[in-house]
Short mmCIF file of C-alpha atoms in Angstrom, two decimals:
data_model
loop_
_atom_site.label_atom_id
_atom_site.label_comp_id
_atom_site.label_asym_id
_atom_site.label_seq_id
_atom_site.Cartn_x
_atom_site.Cartn_y
_atom_site.Cartn_z
CA MET S 91 73.55 99.21 154.19
CA THR S 92 72.85 98.03 157.68
CA GLY S 93 74.05 94.47 158.10
CA SER S 94 71.95 91.79 159.72
CA THR S 95 72.95 90.96 163.28
CA GLN S 96 71.22 87.58 163.12
CA LYS S 97 73.24 84.45 162.46
CA ALA S 98 71.48 82.61 159.66
CA GLN S 99 71.31 78.86 159.51
CA ALA S 100 73.17 77.22 156.67
CA MET S 101 72.44 74.69 153.95
CA VAL S 102 74.95 73.03 151.65
CA LEU S 103 73.67 71.69 148.34
CA ALA S 104 75.24 68.28 147.70
CA ALA S 105 72.62 66.42 145.63
CA GLY S 106 73.95 67.01 142.10
CA LEU S 107 74.89 64.22 139.69
CA GLY S 108 78.42 65.44 138.88
CA LYS S 109 78.26 64.06 135.34
CA ARG S 110 81.09 66.24 133.98
CA MET S 111 83.44 64.90 136.64
CA ARG S 112 83.18 61.30 135.40
CA PRO S 113 84.85 58.82 135.68
CA ILE S 114 85.76 60.06 139.18
CA THR S 115 82.07 60.40 140.06
CA ASP S 116 81.26 56.89 138.88
CA THR S 117 82.16 55.77 142.40
CA MET S 118 81.71 58.88 144.56
CA PRO S 119 79.49 61.97 144.56
CA LYS S 120 81.23 65.12 143.37
CA PRO S 121 81.07 66.86 146.80
CA LEU S 122 83.33 64.11 148.18
CA VAL S 123 85.99 64.49 145.47
CA PRO S 124 89.21 65.58 147.22
CA VAL S 125 90.67 69.01 146.48
CA ALA S 126 93.82 70.11 148.29
CA GLY S 127 93.74 67.02 150.47
CA LYS S 128 90.10 66.91 151.57
CA PRO S 129 86.63 66.63 150.03
CA MET S 130 85.13 69.77 148.54
CA LEU S 131 82.17 69.39 150.90
CA ASP S 132 84.49 69.54 153.91
CA HIS S 133 86.10 72.74 152.67
CA VAL S 134 82.65 74.37 152.71
CA LEU S 135 81.66 72.90 156.09
CA ASP S 136 84.99 73.95 157.61
CA LYS S 137 84.39 77.51 156.42
CA LEU S 138 80.93 77.42 158.02
CA ALA S 139 82.48 76.25 161.29
CA ALA S 140 85.07 79.04 161.12
CA ALA S 141 82.24 81.55 160.60
CA GLY S 142 80.53 80.37 163.79
CA PHE S 143 77.81 78.12 162.37
CA ASP S 144 77.19 75.25 164.76
CA GLN S 145 74.64 73.49 162.54
CA ALA S 146 74.10 72.98 158.81
CA VAL S 147 71.74 71.01 156.59
CA VAL S 148 73.24 68.98 153.72
CA ASN S 149 71.02 67.45 151.05
CA SER S 150 71.91 64.36 149.04
CA HIS S 151 70.71 62.26 146.13
CA TYR S 152 73.32 60.67 143.85
CA LEU S 153 75.28 58.09 145.89
CA GLY S 154 73.62 59.90 148.76
CA GLN S 155 74.38 57.37 151.48
CA MET S 156 78.07 58.12 151.06
CA ILE S 157 77.37 61.77 151.85
CA VAL S 158 75.12 60.88 154.80
CA ASP S 159 77.81 58.58 156.23
CA HIS S 160 80.55 61.15 155.66
CA VAL S 161 78.85 64.10 157.35
CA GLY S 162 77.69 61.88 160.19
CA MET S 163 81.28 61.86 161.44
CA ARG S 164 81.29 65.65 161.92
CA SER S 165 80.45 67.53 165.09
CA THR S 166 81.40 71.07 164.02
CA PRO S 167 79.17 72.06 162.51
CA LYS S 168 76.60 69.45 163.41
CA VAL S 169 75.06 68.28 160.14
CA LEU S 170 71.42 67.44 159.54
CA THR S 171 70.78 65.56 156.30
CA SER S 172 67.97 66.03 153.80
CA PRO S 173 68.00 63.00 151.46
CA GLU S 174 66.13 63.29 148.17
CA SER S 175 64.71 60.16 146.58
CA ASP S 176 63.97 62.22 143.47
CA LEU S 177 66.35 64.97 142.41
CA LEU S 178 64.73 68.26 143.42
CA GLU S 179 67.26 70.66 141.85
CA THR S 180 68.55 73.60 143.84
CA GLY S 181 65.27 75.37 144.58
CA GLY S 182 63.31 72.24 145.39
CA GLY S 183 66.14 71.01 147.60
CA VAL S 184 66.16 74.18 149.69
CA LYS S 185 62.35 74.25 149.90
CA LYS S 186 62.25 70.65 151.17
CA ALA S 187 64.80 71.50 153.86
CA LEU S 188 63.13 74.73 155.05
CA PRO S 189 61.48 73.05 158.08
CA MET S 190 65.00 72.35 159.37
CA LEU S 191 66.21 75.88 158.64
CA ASP S 192 65.70 79.36 160.05
CA ARG S 193 62.41 81.10 159.34
CA ASP S 194 64.10 84.46 158.71
CA LEU S 195 67.39 83.90 156.94
CA VAL S 196 69.29 81.04 155.27
CA LEU S 197 72.85 80.93 153.96
CA VAL S 198 73.08 78.48 151.03
CA ALA S 199 76.27 77.23 149.39
CA ASN S 200 76.99 74.66 146.72
CA ALA S 201 79.06 71.76 147.99
CA ASP S 202 81.25 71.59 144.89
CA VAL S 203 82.74 75.08 144.85
CA PHE S 204 86.20 76.09 146.03
CA TRP S 205 87.52 79.50 146.98
CA THR S 206 90.18 81.11 149.10
CA GLU S 207 89.35 84.02 151.36
CA GLY S 208 90.04 87.68 150.72
CA ALA S 209 90.46 90.40 153.33
CA GLU S 210 87.60 88.85 155.34
CA PRO S 211 85.96 85.40 155.08
CA LEU S 212 83.21 85.30 152.46
CA PHE S 213 80.52 83.94 154.81
CA ASP S 214 81.24 86.71 157.33
CA ARG S 215 81.04 89.35 154.60
CA LEU S 216 77.72 88.03 153.30
CA MET S 217 76.14 87.92 156.75
CA ALA S 218 77.35 91.42 157.60
CA ALA S 219 76.15 92.86 154.29
CA PHE S 220 72.68 91.29 154.24
CA ASP S 221 70.06 93.96 154.94
CA PRO S 222 66.62 92.38 155.43
CA GLU S 223 64.88 95.74 155.04
CA HIS S 224 66.02 95.99 151.43
CA MET S 225 67.11 92.48 150.40
CA ASP S 226 65.54 89.10 149.87
CA ALA S 227 68.64 87.67 148.19
CA LEU S 228 72.34 88.50 148.39
CA LEU S 229 74.45 86.56 145.90
CA ALA S 230 78.23 86.20 146.03
CA LEU S 231 79.67 87.12 142.62
CA TYR S 232 83.06 86.85 140.99
CA PRO S 233 84.58 88.69 138.00
CA VAL S 234 84.52 86.58 134.85
CA SER S 235 87.99 87.85 134.01
CA GLY S 236 89.60 86.60 137.19
CA ALA S 237 88.22 83.11 137.87
CA PHE S 238 90.17 79.92 137.34
CA GLY S 239 88.45 77.49 134.98
CA TYR S 240 85.33 79.55 134.26
CA ASP S 241 84.53 79.76 130.55
CA GLY S 242 80.98 81.14 130.58
CA ALA S 243 79.64 84.50 129.44
CA GLY S 244 78.78 85.76 132.94
CA ASP S 245 75.45 85.99 134.72
CA PHE S 246 74.94 89.48 136.10
CA PHE S 247 75.65 93.15 135.89
CA TRP S 248 76.40 94.59 139.33
CA GLN S 249 74.85 98.03 139.60
CA VAL S 250 76.11 101.01 141.57
CA ASP S 251 73.67 100.46 144.45
CA GLY S 252 74.57 96.77 144.65
CA ARG S 253 71.43 95.48 142.99
CA LEU S 254 71.79 92.91 140.23
CA LYS S 255 70.61 92.80 136.64
CA ARG S 256 70.68 89.60 134.61
CA ARG S 257 72.82 89.37 131.48
CA GLY S 258 69.68 88.84 129.42
CA ASP S 259 70.35 89.30 125.70
CA ALA S 260 73.73 90.92 126.23
CA PRO S 261 76.63 88.88 124.77
CA SER S 262 78.40 88.91 128.13
CA ALA S 263 78.24 90.19 131.68
CA PRO S 264 81.19 90.97 133.94
CA TYR S 265 80.21 88.80 136.92
CA PHE S 266 79.09 85.22 137.46
CA PHE S 267 77.30 83.69 140.43
CA THR S 268 79.58 81.62 142.67
CA GLY S 269 76.96 79.33 144.21
CA VAL S 270 77.05 81.07 147.62
CA GLN S 271 74.19 83.25 148.85
CA VAL S 272 71.95 84.46 151.66
CA LEU S 273 68.21 84.08 151.04
CA SER S 274 64.98 85.03 152.78
CA PRO S 275 62.76 81.94 153.12
CA ARG S 276 59.77 84.02 152.09
CA LEU S 277 61.08 83.81 148.53
CA PHE S 278 59.89 80.19 148.52
CA GLU S 279 56.26 81.09 149.14
CA ASN S 280 54.09 80.06 146.15
CA THR S 281 56.96 78.26 144.45
CA PRO S 282 56.41 74.92 142.67
CA ASP S 283 56.22 71.66 144.55
CA GLY S 284 58.92 69.17 143.66
CA SER S 285 61.85 70.00 141.39
CA PHE S 286 62.73 73.59 140.45
CA SER S 287 65.76 75.83 140.14
CA LEU S 288 66.77 78.59 142.53
CA ASN S 289 66.52 80.82 139.48
CA VAL S 290 62.79 80.93 140.25
CA VAL S 291 63.42 82.75 143.55
CA TYR S 292 66.17 84.92 142.08
CA ASP S 293 63.74 86.11 139.42
CA LYS S 294 61.20 86.91 142.13
CA ALA S 295 63.77 88.96 144.06
CA LEU S 296 65.05 90.65 140.90
CA ALA S 297 61.53 91.67 139.88
CA ALA S 298 60.99 93.24 143.30
CA GLY S 299 64.35 95.07 143.21
CA ARG S 300 65.49 93.04 146.23
CA CYS S 301 68.27 90.91 144.71
CA TYR S 302 71.74 92.26 145.49
CA GLY S 303 75.28 91.14 144.83
CA LEU S 304 78.55 91.06 146.75
CA VAL S 305 81.82 90.60 144.86
CA HIS S 306 84.16 88.06 146.44
CA ASP S 307 87.67 89.49 146.91
CA GLY S 308 89.59 86.24 147.30
CA ARG S 309 90.20 83.64 144.59
CA HIS S 310 87.58 81.39 143.02
CA PHE S 311 88.14 78.08 141.25
CA HIS S 312 85.65 76.47 138.88
CA ILE S 313 86.39 72.73 138.95
CA GLY S 314 84.07 70.97 136.53
CA THR S 315 86.10 68.13 135.02
CA PRO S 316 88.92 65.76 136.02
CA ASP S 317 91.33 67.69 133.76
CA ALA S 318 90.34 70.97 135.42
CA LEU S 319 90.89 69.37 138.83
CA ALA S 320 94.39 68.19 137.91
CA GLU S 321 95.25 71.62 136.50
CA ALA S 322 93.82 73.44 139.52
CA GLU S 323 95.51 71.42 142.27
CA PRO S 324 98.99 73.05 142.18
CA ILE S 325 97.47 76.53 141.80
CA ILE S 326 95.13 75.89 144.74
CA ALA S 327 98.06 74.67 146.82
CA GLY S 328 99.86 77.97 146.20
CA ALA S 329 96.72 80.01 146.90
CA LEU S 330 96.16 78.18 150.19
CA GLU S 331 99.77 78.78 151.20
CA ASP S 332 99.31 82.49 150.49
CA GLU S 333 96.09 82.45 152.56
CA ARG S 334 97.83 80.78 155.51
CA ALA S 335 100.69 83.26 155.35
CA LYS S 336 98.23 86.17 155.34
CA GLN S 337 96.37 84.73 158.34
CA ALA S 338 99.63 84.26 160.21
CA THR S 339 100.58 87.88 159.53
CA VAL S 340 97.22 89.10 160.78
CA GLY S 341 97.61 86.97 163.90
CA GLU S 342 100.94 88.60 164.69
CA LEU S 343 99.51 92.15 164.53
#
């Protein structure tokens, strides 16, 4: 595959209700819940800054003013906000924000996901692997067997050429979608107005044979409930220490 040399613009999805994280989310939106000492949203934005993104769009809905106020204090990346008076779901949220995003390529990440990096940062790997001649969507995947806190049946089969196939009627699939992806904005042409899921554009890309996957080689943590957060914190602390030690070793070479 020939990687794209263009730096996509980025969007972080932060408009969800976070119901499973109650009672913590009774008073704050889930993206602002601290993990390893800082809000989950900031972990994602910091990774975008490290990957060279100088601007990102963040949407908001539930307790949205708290998110708007929080990101307003950032300069790297500079954050544009896309408030939603009605919840637009993932697909509708991205479609609403498209006028603020790149016409050719958009990196989209959920605000409430946490991962540590592998051999190379995930955002860098996605951007290098995206091939606009053959792809409309490149989804970051993770093995069901290796994720912390994930108890689902998996989402996709990852085929030899990198293209994806949905689990469909199979009892399980080996990989799940992490909530991080690169998308072509043309996938949103002729999509519904208002609220809809990004699954609509994935299905369009899958049907055209233009939906690919990339398997993340770091660690991934699914943090859906307060109990899962408490259980994950010490493991995340150790994983981050390992990541820092690896980066220090690389820096010495």
